[in-house]
Amino acid sequence: MHSCRPARTAVPAAAVALLLVTGSAGCTGGGAGVQGTPGAAGLRDPLFPKLGNGGYDVRHYGLTLGYDPATGRLKGTAEITARATQDLSAFHLDLRGMTVHGATVDGAAAATNRAGDELTVRPRDDIEKGAKFRTVIRYSGTPRPVTNPDESQEGWLASEGGALAVGEPTGSSTWFPGNHHPSDKATYDIEVTVPAGLKAVSNGELTSERTRGGKTTFVWRSKQPMAGYLATLAVGDFRVASSRTPAGLPVITAVDPSVAEDSAELLGRIPEIMKWGTEKFGPYPFSSTGAIVVPTDEVAYALETQSRPVFPQEQFDEPTLVHEIAHQWFGNSVSPASWQDIWLNEGFATYAEWLWAEEADGTPVEESYEEAFADDGNWAFPPAGPPGAEDIFARPVYMRGAMVLHKVREAVGDERFFSVVKGWAAKHRHGNATTDDFTAYVEKESGKDLTELWDVWLYGEEKPARP
Ligand code: TRP
Ligand code: ZN
């Protein structure tokens, strides 16, 4: 009974559902009509196949959130602006837990469905490839942490009197619906309302703060594209400080009062490390910097959340601060195309630690390299090939990743190496890159065939006989 449906014709939801079932069978080119199909439920990431969604590209997230630590409940509205990359009859968003109360697409009510960590939105009218659309999702619930395949905890980490959201690799889907694969970067406005007296700190810059009726609303803006895993939100009794680097970049720091004294000195050194990073890696990609320091029991690792990395107090030390600041160039601005490319994040951030150690404490890079080479615990698998999702933060990713960079440096010489490092950060600034992009770039810039280097150091299973 269905013929090819012309675009923008109002069809009752039941008929759309039937159309989804019958598909386009029998339609032989009905002119300009949009015959959408559902966007894919995942982007087939080699390690996280269901992460992200096909058929659209998010431009902007406008999140309006309310959180009360006393109840642990989060109430949210996500306003997502996206562009369709195919004719869409429906599309997916990643959302873990939470209850969805309603959705609209371009102002019209849309049907929703939940299955596992997928939220499906079925608009009244199909969306034409290339069209920009706006979907609004209203939701609430008690967000939960995610236990990763490596047993690490991420996502929404509630604590006594507050909460901390960290999202690598998939946990951002615990607190807002979206396209949570690192390949779909977008700008963000994050508005958070909390009981008066508490602070809410997120990425980017604070654009407004007002207290009314016993509640305070903070609005944070990330003007440069951000991968979902780098979004953060810290709610609690923080001491927030705002200053500027000598170059004029805003520095926004937030510290839990119980760790304020211990972290004060290192927080004061952020401008110096920023200047060093800019000299080594090129222009800083974001419009502010800073740090969030929380008590050690709240999170087990530091994370390079965009413009404002998070640290458990015990790991708020100089090498870790250098590491997370280096990630702002490598990982946050130049983001991995898939989680298989994680060594491009961790190899560079680890190599940055080695460079810093040479200049700050006189430990030659060569020595850091040799120590990493000697340790058999670093050789379980090649850096470009973490075998499973549980391996993305394992030592070969960091240590063999940094060793690859050192081998490139030996092969092309210091001058060319540092120009390649800056050139790489510039070429993919605010974008995504694959391991193949990297090897091709190094070969092109150096004019050298480095096949053997890649085979041994990047892809090789075996530890070479000599460093
Ligand atoms: N990417 C973080 C860093 O290197 C580390 C990290 C994030 C991590 N999640 C993790 C380490 C889980 C171990 C387990 O700065
Ligand atoms: Zn790292």
CSV table of C-alpha atoms and ligand atoms in Angstrom, one decimal:
chain,number,residue,atom,x,y,z
A,1,MET,CA,0.0,0.0,0.0
A,2,HIS,CA,2.9,2.4,0.4
A,3,SER,CA,4.2,4.3,-2.5
A,4,CYS,CA,7.3,6.4,-2.4
A,5,ARG,CA,6.6,9.1,0.1
A,6,PRO,CA,7.4,12.6,-0.9
A,7,ALA,CA,9.6,14.7,1.5
A,8,ARG,CA,8.1,16.7,4.4
A,9,THR,CA,4.7,15.0,4.2
A,10,ALA,CA,3.1,14.5,7.6
A,11,VAL,CA,2.6,10.8,8.1
A,12,PRO,CA,1.1,9.4,11.3
A,13,ALA,CA,3.7,7.7,13.5
A,14,ALA,CA,2.1,4.3,13.0
A,15,ALA,CA,2.5,4.6,9.3
A,16,VAL,CA,6.2,5.6,9.7
A,17,ALA,CA,6.7,2.6,11.9
A,18,LEU,CA,5.2,0.4,9.2
A,19,LEU,CA,7.4,2.1,6.6
A,20,LEU,CA,10.4,1.2,8.7
A,21,VAL,CA,9.4,-2.4,8.6
A,22,THR,CA,8.5,-2.5,4.9
A,23,GLY,CA,11.5,-0.4,4.0
A,24,SER,CA,11.7,0.9,0.4
A,25,ALA,CA,10.8,-2.3,-1.4
A,26,GLY,CA,8.9,-1.5,-4.6
A,27,CYS,CA,10.1,2.1,-4.7
A,28,THR,CA,11.8,2.8,-8.0
A,29,GLY,CA,12.9,6.4,-7.7
A,30,GLY,CA,10.0,8.5,-6.7
A,31,GLY,CA,11.6,11.8,-7.8
A,32,ALA,CA,12.8,14.2,-5.1
A,33,GLY,CA,11.1,12.4,-2.2
A,34,VAL,CA,13.1,11.7,0.9
A,35,GLN,CA,13.2,8.0,1.5
A,36,GLY,CA,15.1,7.9,4.7
A,37,THR,CA,16.5,4.9,6.5
A,38,PRO,CA,17.5,4.6,10.2
A,39,GLY,CA,21.0,5.8,11.0
A,40,ALA,CA,23.4,3.1,12.3
A,41,ALA,CA,23.4,2.3,16.0
A,42,GLY,CA,27.2,2.4,16.2
A,43,LEU,CA,30.2,3.6,14.2
A,44,ARG,CA,31.9,0.2,14.2
A,45,ASP,CA,34.8,1.3,16.2
A,46,PRO,CA,37.2,-1.7,16.3
A,47,LEU,CA,37.2,-1.7,20.1
A,48,PHE,CA,33.7,-0.2,20.9
A,49,PRO,CA,31.5,-1.1,17.9
A,50,LYS,CA,28.3,0.3,19.3
A,51,LEU,CA,29.8,3.6,20.4
A,52,GLY,CA,28.6,6.6,18.5
A,53,ASN,CA,25.9,6.6,15.8
A,54,GLY,CA,25.7,6.8,12.1
A,55,GLY,CA,23.8,9.2,9.8
A,56,TYR,CA,24.4,12.5,11.3
A,57,ASP,CA,27.2,14.8,12.6
A,58,VAL,CA,26.6,16.9,15.8
A,59,ARG,CA,27.5,20.5,15.6
A,60,HIS,CA,26.5,21.7,19.0
A,61,TYR,CA,25.2,20.5,22.4
A,62,GLY,CA,23.2,22.8,24.6
A,63,LEU,CA,22.9,20.9,27.9
A,64,THR,CA,20.7,22.3,30.7
A,65,LEU,CA,21.2,20.3,33.8
A,66,GLY,CA,20.0,20.3,37.4
A,67,TYR,CA,21.8,18.2,40.1
A,68,ASP,CA,21.2,17.8,43.8
A,69,PRO,CA,23.9,15.8,45.6
A,70,ALA,CA,21.4,15.1,48.5
A,71,THR,CA,19.3,13.0,46.2
A,72,GLY,CA,21.8,12.0,43.5
A,73,ARG,CA,19.2,12.9,40.9
A,74,LEU,CA,20.0,14.6,37.6
A,75,LYS,CA,17.4,16.4,35.5
A,76,GLY,CA,18.5,17.3,32.0
A,77,THR,CA,17.5,18.8,28.7
A,78,ALA,CA,19.8,18.2,25.8
A,79,GLU,CA,19.4,20.4,22.7
A,80,ILE,CA,21.5,18.9,19.9
A,81,THR,CA,22.1,20.6,16.6
A,82,ALA,CA,23.3,18.2,13.9
A,83,ARG,CA,23.6,17.8,10.2
A,84,ALA,CA,22.2,14.6,8.5
A,85,THR,CA,24.8,12.7,6.5
A,86,GLN,CA,22.2,10.4,4.9
A,87,ASP,CA,18.4,10.6,4.4
A,88,LEU,CA,17.2,9.7,7.9
A,89,SER,CA,13.9,8.1,9.0
A,90,ALA,CA,15.3,7.7,12.5
A,91,PHE,CA,18.6,8.2,14.3
A,92,HIS,CA,20.3,6.9,17.5
A,93,LEU,CA,21.8,8.6,20.5
A,94,ASP,CA,24.0,7.0,23.1
A,95,LEU,CA,22.4,7.2,26.5
A,96,ARG,CA,23.1,4.9,29.4
A,97,GLY,CA,20.4,4.6,32.1
A,98,MET,CA,18.2,7.6,32.8
A,99,THR,CA,14.5,8.0,31.8
A,100,VAL,CA,13.6,9.8,28.7
A,101,HIS,CA,10.5,12.0,29.1
A,102,GLY,CA,10.1,13.3,25.6
A,103,ALA,CA,11.9,14.3,22.4
A,104,THR,CA,11.3,16.8,19.6
A,105,VAL,CA,12.9,17.2,16.2
A,106,ASP,CA,12.8,20.7,14.7
A,107,GLY,CA,10.0,21.5,17.2
A,108,ALA,CA,7.7,18.6,16.4
A,109,ALA,CA,7.2,15.7,18.8
A,110,ALA,CA,9.2,12.7,17.9
A,111,ALA,CA,8.8,9.0,19.0
A,112,THR,CA,11.6,7.5,21.2
A,113,ASN,CA,12.6,4.0,22.0
A,114,ARG,CA,15.2,2.6,24.4
A,115,ALA,CA,17.3,-0.5,23.9
A,116,GLY,CA,20.4,-1.1,25.9
A,117,ASP,CA,22.5,2.0,25.8
A,118,GLU,CA,20.8,3.2,22.6
A,119,LEU,CA,18.1,5.8,22.4
A,120,THR,CA,16.3,5.9,19.1
A,121,VAL,CA,14.5,9.0,17.9
A,122,ARG,CA,12.0,8.8,15.1
A,123,PRO,CA,11.0,12.2,13.8
A,124,ARG,CA,7.6,12.9,12.3
A,125,ASP,CA,9.2,13.8,8.9
A,126,ASP,CA,12.2,12.1,7.4
A,127,ILE,CA,15.4,14.3,7.5
A,128,GLU,CA,17.0,14.9,4.2
A,129,LYS,CA,20.8,14.3,3.7
A,130,GLY,CA,22.7,17.5,4.3
A,131,ALA,CA,19.9,19.1,6.3
A,132,LYS,CA,20.6,20.7,9.6
A,133,PHE,CA,18.2,19.6,12.4
A,134,ARG,CA,17.7,20.2,16.1
A,135,THR,CA,16.6,17.6,18.5
A,136,VAL,CA,15.7,18.2,22.1
A,137,ILE,CA,15.6,15.4,24.6
A,138,ARG,CA,14.2,15.7,28.1
A,139,TYR,CA,15.5,13.2,30.6
A,140,SER,CA,16.1,12.5,34.3
A,141,GLY,CA,17.3,9.9,36.7
A,142,THR,CA,20.2,8.8,38.9
A,143,PRO,CA,23.3,8.6,36.7
A,144,ARG,CA,25.6,5.7,37.4
A,145,PRO,CA,29.3,5.0,36.9
A,146,VAL,CA,30.4,2.7,34.2
A,147,THR,CA,32.8,-0.2,35.0
A,148,ASN,CA,35.1,-0.5,32.0
A,149,PRO,CA,36.5,-3.8,30.6
A,150,ASP,CA,39.8,-2.9,32.4
A,151,GLU,CA,37.8,-2.6,35.7
A,152,SER,CA,38.3,1.2,35.8
A,153,GLN,CA,35.3,3.3,36.8
A,154,GLU,CA,34.2,6.3,34.8
A,155,GLY,CA,31.0,8.2,33.8
A,156,TRP,CA,29.1,9.8,36.7
A,157,LEU,CA,31.0,9.4,39.9
A,158,ALA,CA,28.8,10.7,42.8
A,159,SER,CA,30.4,11.5,46.1
A,160,GLU,CA,29.4,12.8,49.4
A,161,GLY,CA,28.1,16.3,48.7
A,162,GLY,CA,29.0,16.4,45.0
A,163,ALA,CA,29.7,14.5,41.7
A,164,LEU,CA,32.4,14.3,39.1
A,165,ALA,CA,31.8,13.3,35.5
A,166,VAL,CA,34.7,11.8,33.5
A,167,GLY,CA,34.1,10.0,30.2
A,168,GLU,CA,37.0,8.1,28.8
A,169,PRO,CA,36.2,6.1,26.7
A,170,THR,CA,32.4,5.9,26.9
A,171,GLY,CA,31.1,7.3,30.2
A,172,SER,CA,29.8,10.6,28.9
A,173,SER,CA,26.7,8.7,27.9
A,174,THR,CA,25.8,8.4,31.6
A,175,TRP,CA,24.9,12.1,31.9
A,176,PHE,CA,23.8,13.3,28.5
A,177,PRO,CA,22.5,11.7,25.2
A,178,GLY,CA,24.7,12.2,22.2
A,179,ASN,CA,27.0,10.9,19.6
A,180,HIS,CA,29.7,9.8,22.0
A,181,HIS,CA,32.4,8.5,19.6
A,182,PRO,CA,35.5,10.7,19.5
A,183,SER,CA,35.1,11.1,15.7
A,184,ASP,CA,32.1,13.4,16.2
A,185,LYS,CA,33.3,16.5,17.9
A,186,ALA,CA,31.1,19.5,18.6
A,187,THR,CA,30.9,22.7,20.6
A,188,TYR,CA,29.1,22.8,24.0
A,189,ASP,CA,27.1,25.0,26.2
A,190,ILE,CA,26.7,23.4,29.6
A,191,GLU,CA,24.3,25.0,32.0
A,192,VAL,CA,24.2,23.5,35.5
A,193,THR,CA,21.9,24.4,38.4
A,194,VAL,CA,23.0,23.2,41.9
A,195,PRO,CA,22.0,24.0,45.5
A,196,ALA,CA,23.3,27.5,46.4
A,197,GLY,CA,26.7,27.3,48.2
A,198,LEU,CA,28.0,24.6,45.8
A,199,LYS,CA,30.0,25.1,42.6
A,200,ALA,CA,29.6,23.5,39.2
A,201,VAL,CA,32.7,23.5,37.1
A,202,SER,CA,33.0,22.3,33.5
A,203,ASN,CA,35.0,22.8,30.4
A,204,GLY,CA,35.8,26.1,28.7
A,205,GLU,CA,34.8,29.5,30.1
A,206,LEU,CA,32.2,30.5,32.6
A,207,THR,CA,29.7,32.8,30.8
A,208,SER,CA,27.3,33.4,33.6
A,209,GLU,CA,26.6,32.6,37.2
A,210,ARG,CA,23.4,33.6,39.1
A,211,THR,CA,21.8,32.6,42.4
A,212,ARG,CA,18.1,32.7,42.8
A,213,GLY,CA,15.6,30.8,45.1
A,214,GLY,CA,18.3,28.9,46.9
A,215,LYS,CA,20.0,27.6,43.7
A,216,THR,CA,23.0,28.7,41.6
A,217,THR,CA,23.2,28.3,37.9
A,218,PHE,CA,26.6,28.2,36.2
A,219,VAL,CA,26.9,28.4,32.4
A,220,TRP,CA,30.1,27.0,30.8
A,221,ARG,CA,30.9,27.4,27.1
A,222,SER,CA,33.3,25.3,25.0
A,223,LYS,CA,33.8,27.3,21.8
A,224,GLN,CA,36.2,24.8,20.2
A,225,PRO,CA,35.1,21.4,19.2
A,226,MET,CA,35.2,18.7,21.9
A,227,ALA,CA,34.9,14.9,21.8
A,228,GLY,CA,32.2,13.7,24.2
A,229,TYR,CA,34.7,11.7,26.3
A,230,LEU,CA,36.5,15.0,27.2
A,231,ALA,CA,33.4,16.7,28.7
A,232,THR,CA,33.5,17.1,32.4
A,233,LEU,CA,31.4,18.4,35.2
A,234,ALA,CA,32.5,18.7,38.8
A,235,VAL,CA,29.8,19.6,41.4
A,236,GLY,CA,30.8,20.3,45.0
A,237,ASP,CA,32.2,22.6,47.6
A,238,PHE,CA,35.1,23.7,45.4
A,239,ARG,CA,37.5,26.7,45.7
A,240,VAL,CA,37.4,28.2,42.3
A,241,ALA,CA,40.1,30.6,41.2
A,242,SER,CA,40.3,32.6,38.0
A,243,SER,CA,43.5,34.2,36.7
A,244,ARG,CA,45.4,34.7,33.4
A,245,THR,CA,48.7,33.5,32.0
A,246,PRO,CA,51.2,36.2,31.0
A,247,ALA,CA,50.0,35.6,27.5
A,248,GLY,CA,46.4,36.5,28.6
A,249,LEU,CA,44.8,33.0,28.6
A,250,PRO,CA,42.2,32.5,31.3
A,251,VAL,CA,43.3,29.9,34.0
A,252,ILE,CA,40.4,28.5,35.9
A,253,THR,CA,41.1,26.1,38.7
A,254,ALA,CA,38.8,24.3,41.1
A,255,VAL,CA,40.1,22.5,44.2
A,256,ASP,CA,38.3,20.6,46.9
A,257,PRO,CA,39.0,22.4,50.2
A,258,SER,CA,40.5,19.3,51.8
A,259,VAL,CA,43.3,19.2,49.1
A,260,ALA,CA,43.6,23.0,48.5
A,261,GLU,CA,46.8,23.5,50.5
A,262,ASP,CA,48.6,20.5,49.1
A,263,SER,CA,47.9,21.5,45.5
A,264,ALA,CA,48.4,25.3,45.6
A,265,GLU,CA,52.0,25.4,44.5
A,266,LEU,CA,51.6,23.1,41.5
A,267,LEU,CA,48.5,24.9,40.4
A,268,GLY,CA,50.6,28.1,40.3
A,269,ARG,CA,52.9,26.4,37.8
A,270,ILE,CA,50.2,25.9,35.1
A,271,PRO,CA,51.2,29.1,33.2
A,272,GLU,CA,54.9,27.9,33.0
A,273,ILE,CA,53.9,24.5,31.7
A,274,MET,CA,51.5,26.1,29.2
A,275,LYS,CA,54.3,28.3,27.9
A,276,TRP,CA,56.6,25.3,27.5
A,277,GLY,CA,53.8,23.3,25.7
A,278,THR,CA,53.2,26.2,23.3
A,279,GLU,CA,57.0,26.4,22.5
A,280,LYS,CA,57.2,22.6,21.9
A,281,PHE,CA,53.9,21.9,20.2
A,282,GLY,CA,52.7,25.2,18.7
A,283,PRO,CA,49.7,27.4,19.5
A,284,TYR,CA,47.5,26.2,22.3
A,285,PRO,CA,44.2,25.0,20.8
A,286,PHE,CA,41.7,26.2,23.4
A,287,SER,CA,40.5,29.5,24.8
A,288,SER,CA,41.2,28.7,28.5
A,289,THR,CA,43.1,26.3,30.7
A,290,GLY,CA,43.1,25.1,34.3
A,291,ALA,CA,42.7,22.1,36.5
A,292,ILE,CA,40.2,20.4,38.8
A,293,VAL,CA,41.7,18.6,41.9
A,294,VAL,CA,39.5,16.3,43.9
A,295,PRO,CA,40.2,14.0,46.9
A,296,THR,CA,42.1,10.8,46.0
A,297,ASP,CA,39.2,8.5,46.6
A,298,GLU,CA,36.9,10.1,44.1
A,299,VAL,CA,38.6,9.0,40.9
A,300,ALA,CA,41.5,6.5,40.3
A,301,TYR,CA,43.3,8.4,37.6
A,302,ALA,CA,43.9,11.8,36.1
A,303,LEU,CA,42.0,12.7,32.9
A,304,GLU,CA,42.8,15.3,30.2
A,305,THR,CA,39.2,16.7,30.2
A,306,GLN,CA,39.2,19.5,27.7
A,307,SER,CA,40.8,22.8,28.9
A,308,ARG,CA,40.4,21.6,32.5
A,309,PRO,CA,42.0,18.3,33.3
A,310,VAL,CA,40.9,16.4,36.4
A,311,PHE,CA,43.3,15.0,39.0
A,312,PRO,CA,42.9,12.9,42.2
A,313,GLN,CA,45.1,14.8,44.7
A,314,GLU,CA,47.6,11.9,45.0
A,315,GLN,CA,48.3,12.1,41.3
A,316,PHE,CA,48.5,15.8,41.1
A,317,ASP,CA,52.2,15.9,40.5
A,318,GLU,CA,54.5,17.6,37.9
A,319,PRO,CA,54.8,14.8,35.4
A,320,THR,CA,51.1,14.1,35.5
A,321,LEU,CA,50.2,17.8,35.0
A,322,VAL,CA,52.6,18.0,32.1
A,323,HIS,CA,51.0,14.8,30.7
A,324,GLU,CA,47.4,16.1,30.9
A,325,ILE,CA,48.4,19.5,29.5
A,326,ALA,CA,50.2,17.8,26.6
A,327,HIS,CA,46.9,16.0,25.8
A,328,GLN,CA,45.3,19.3,25.1
A,329,TRP,CA,47.2,19.2,21.8
A,330,PHE,CA,47.4,15.5,21.4
A,331,GLY,CA,44.1,13.8,22.0
A,332,ASN,CA,41.9,16.8,22.6
A,333,SER,CA,42.7,19.0,19.6
A,334,VAL,CA,44.1,16.2,17.4
A,335,SER,CA,41.7,13.4,18.4
A,336,PRO,CA,41.9,9.8,17.6
A,337,ALA,CA,39.7,8.7,14.7
A,338,SER,CA,38.9,5.5,16.6
A,339,TRP,CA,39.9,4.0,20.0
A,340,GLN,CA,42.4,1.9,18.1
A,341,ASP,CA,44.4,5.1,17.6
A,342,ILE,CA,44.7,5.7,21.3
A,343,TRP,CA,48.6,5.5,21.2
A,344,LEU,CA,48.5,8.9,19.3
A,345,ASN,CA,47.1,10.3,22.6
A,346,GLU,CA,49.2,8.5,25.1
A,347,GLY,CA,52.4,8.2,23.2
A,348,PHE,CA,52.6,11.9,22.7
A,349,ALA,CA,51.6,12.7,26.3
A,350,THR,CA,54.2,10.3,27.6
A,351,TYR,CA,56.9,11.7,25.3
A,352,ALA,CA,56.0,15.1,26.6
A,353,GLU,CA,56.8,13.9,30.1
A,354,TRP,CA,60.2,12.6,28.9
A,355,LEU,CA,60.9,16.0,27.3
A,356,TRP,CA,59.9,17.8,30.4
A,357,ALA,CA,62.0,15.6,32.6
A,358,GLU,CA,65.1,16.4,30.5
A,359,GLU,CA,64.6,20.2,30.8
A,360,ALA,CA,63.2,20.4,34.3
A,361,ASP,CA,65.3,17.7,36.2
A,362,GLY,CA,68.1,16.9,33.8
A,363,THR,CA,67.0,13.3,33.1
A,364,PRO,CA,67.9,12.8,29.4
A,365,VAL,CA,65.1,11.6,27.1
A,366,GLU,CA,67.5,8.8,26.1
A,367,GLU,CA,67.5,7.6,29.7
A,368,SER,CA,63.6,7.6,29.9
A,369,TYR,CA,63.6,5.8,26.6
A,370,GLU,CA,66.1,3.1,27.7
A,371,GLU,CA,64.3,2.5,30.9
A,372,ALA,CA,61.0,2.0,29.0
A,373,PHE,CA,62.7,-0.3,26.5
A,374,ALA,CA,64.3,-2.4,29.3
A,375,ASP,CA,61.0,-3.0,31.1
A,376,ASP,CA,59.4,-6.2,29.7
A,377,GLY,CA,56.1,-5.1,31.2
A,378,ASN,CA,55.8,-2.6,28.3
A,379,TRP,CA,55.9,-5.1,25.5
A,380,ALA,CA,52.7,-7.1,25.8
A,381,PHE,CA,51.3,-5.8,22.4
A,382,PRO,CA,52.1,-3.3,19.7
A,383,PRO,CA,51.0,0.3,20.4
A,384,ALA,CA,49.0,0.5,17.2
A,385,GLY,CA,47.1,-2.7,18.0
A,386,PRO,CA,45.6,-2.9,21.5
A,387,PRO,CA,44.0,-6.4,21.3
A,388,GLY,CA,40.8,-5.5,23.2
A,389,ALA,CA,38.9,-2.8,24.9
A,390,GLU,CA,40.5,-3.7,28.2
A,391,ASP,CA,43.9,-2.7,26.8
A,392,ILE,CA,43.5,0.9,25.8
A,393,PHE,CA,45.1,2.2,28.9
A,394,ALA,CA,47.7,-0.5,29.2
A,395,ARG,CA,51.4,0.2,29.4
A,396,PRO,CA,52.4,-0.6,25.8
A,397,VAL,CA,50.0,2.2,24.6
A,398,TYR,CA,51.9,4.7,26.7
A,399,MET,CA,55.4,3.4,26.7
A,400,ARG,CA,55.7,1.8,23.3
A,401,GLY,CA,53.8,4.7,22.0
A,402,ALA,CA,56.4,7.1,23.3
A,403,MET,CA,59.2,4.8,22.1
A,404,VAL,CA,57.8,5.1,18.5
A,405,LEU,CA,58.2,8.8,18.7
A,406,HIS,CA,61.7,8.5,20.0
A,407,LYS,CA,62.6,6.2,17.1
A,408,VAL,CA,61.1,8.8,14.6
A,409,ARG,CA,63.2,11.4,16.2
A,410,GLU,CA,66.4,9.3,15.8
A,411,ALA,CA,65.4,8.6,12.2
A,412,VAL,CA,64.7,12.1,11.1
A,413,GLY,CA,66.8,14.2,13.4
A,414,ASP,CA,65.9,16.7,16.1
A,415,GLU,CA,65.1,19.7,13.9
A,416,ARG,CA,62.8,17.8,11.6
A,417,PHE,CA,61.3,15.9,14.5
A,418,PHE,CA,60.2,19.0,16.3
A,419,SER,CA,58.8,20.5,13.1
A,420,VAL,CA,56.9,17.3,12.5
A,421,VAL,CA,55.4,17.4,16.0
A,422,LYS,CA,54.2,21.0,15.5
A,423,GLY,CA,53.1,20.3,12.0
A,424,TRP,CA,51.1,17.3,13.1
A,425,ALA,CA,49.3,19.4,15.7
A,426,ALA,CA,48.6,22.1,13.2
A,427,LYS,CA,47.5,19.9,10.4
A,428,HIS,CA,44.8,18.1,12.4
A,429,ARG,CA,44.0,21.0,14.8
A,430,HIS,CA,40.4,20.5,16.1
A,431,GLY,CA,40.1,17.3,14.0
A,432,ASN,CA,40.6,13.6,14.1
A,433,ALA,CA,43.5,11.5,12.8
A,434,THR,CA,44.4,7.9,12.2
A,435,THR,CA,47.6,6.0,12.7
A,436,ASP,CA,47.9,5.8,8.9
A,437,ASP,CA,47.6,9.6,8.7
A,438,PHE,CA,50.5,9.9,11.1
A,439,THR,CA,52.9,7.5,9.4
A,440,ALA,CA,52.0,9.1,6.0
A,441,TYR,CA,52.6,12.6,7.4
A,442,VAL,CA,56.0,11.7,8.9
A,443,GLU,CA,57.2,10.1,5.7
A,444,LYS,CA,56.0,13.0,3.6
A,445,GLU,CA,57.6,15.7,5.8
A,446,SER,CA,60.9,13.8,6.2
A,447,GLY,CA,61.0,12.4,2.7
A,448,LYS,CA,62.0,9.1,4.2
A,449,ASP,CA,60.5,5.6,3.8
A,450,LEU,CA,60.1,4.4,7.3
A,451,THR,CA,58.3,1.2,6.6
A,452,GLU,CA,60.7,-0.8,8.7
A,453,LEU,CA,60.4,1.5,11.7
A,454,TRP,CA,56.6,1.2,11.7
A,455,ASP,CA,56.8,-2.6,11.2
A,456,VAL,CA,59.0,-3.1,14.2
A,457,TRP,CA,58.1,-0.3,16.6
A,458,LEU,CA,54.4,0.5,15.9
A,459,TYR,CA,53.0,-2.9,14.6
A,460,GLY,CA,55.6,-5.5,15.7
A,461,GLU,CA,54.6,-8.1,18.3
A,462,GLU,CA,58.2,-8.8,19.4
A,463,LYS,CA,60.6,-6.7,21.4
A,464,PRO,CA,63.6,-5.9,19.2
A,465,ALA,CA,67.0,-7.2,20.2
A,466,ARG,CA,68.5,-3.8,20.7
A,467,PRO,CA,67.0,-0.4,21.8
B,1,TRP,N1,43.8,9.0,29.6
B,1,TRP,C1,44.2,9.2,31.0
B,1,TRP,C2,45.6,9.7,31.0
B,1,TRP,O1,46.4,9.1,30.4
B,1,TRP,C3,44.2,7.9,31.8
B,1,TRP,C4,43.0,7.1,32.0
B,1,TRP,C5,41.7,7.4,31.6
B,1,TRP,C6,43.0,5.8,32.6
B,1,TRP,N2,40.9,6.3,32.0
B,1,TRP,C7,41.6,5.4,32.6
B,1,TRP,C8,44.0,5.0,33.1
B,1,TRP,C9,41.3,4.2,33.1
B,1,TRP,C10,43.6,3.8,33.6
B,1,TRP,C11,42.3,3.4,33.6
B,1,TRP,O2,45.8,10.8,31.4
B,2,ZN,ZN,47.2,10.2,29.0
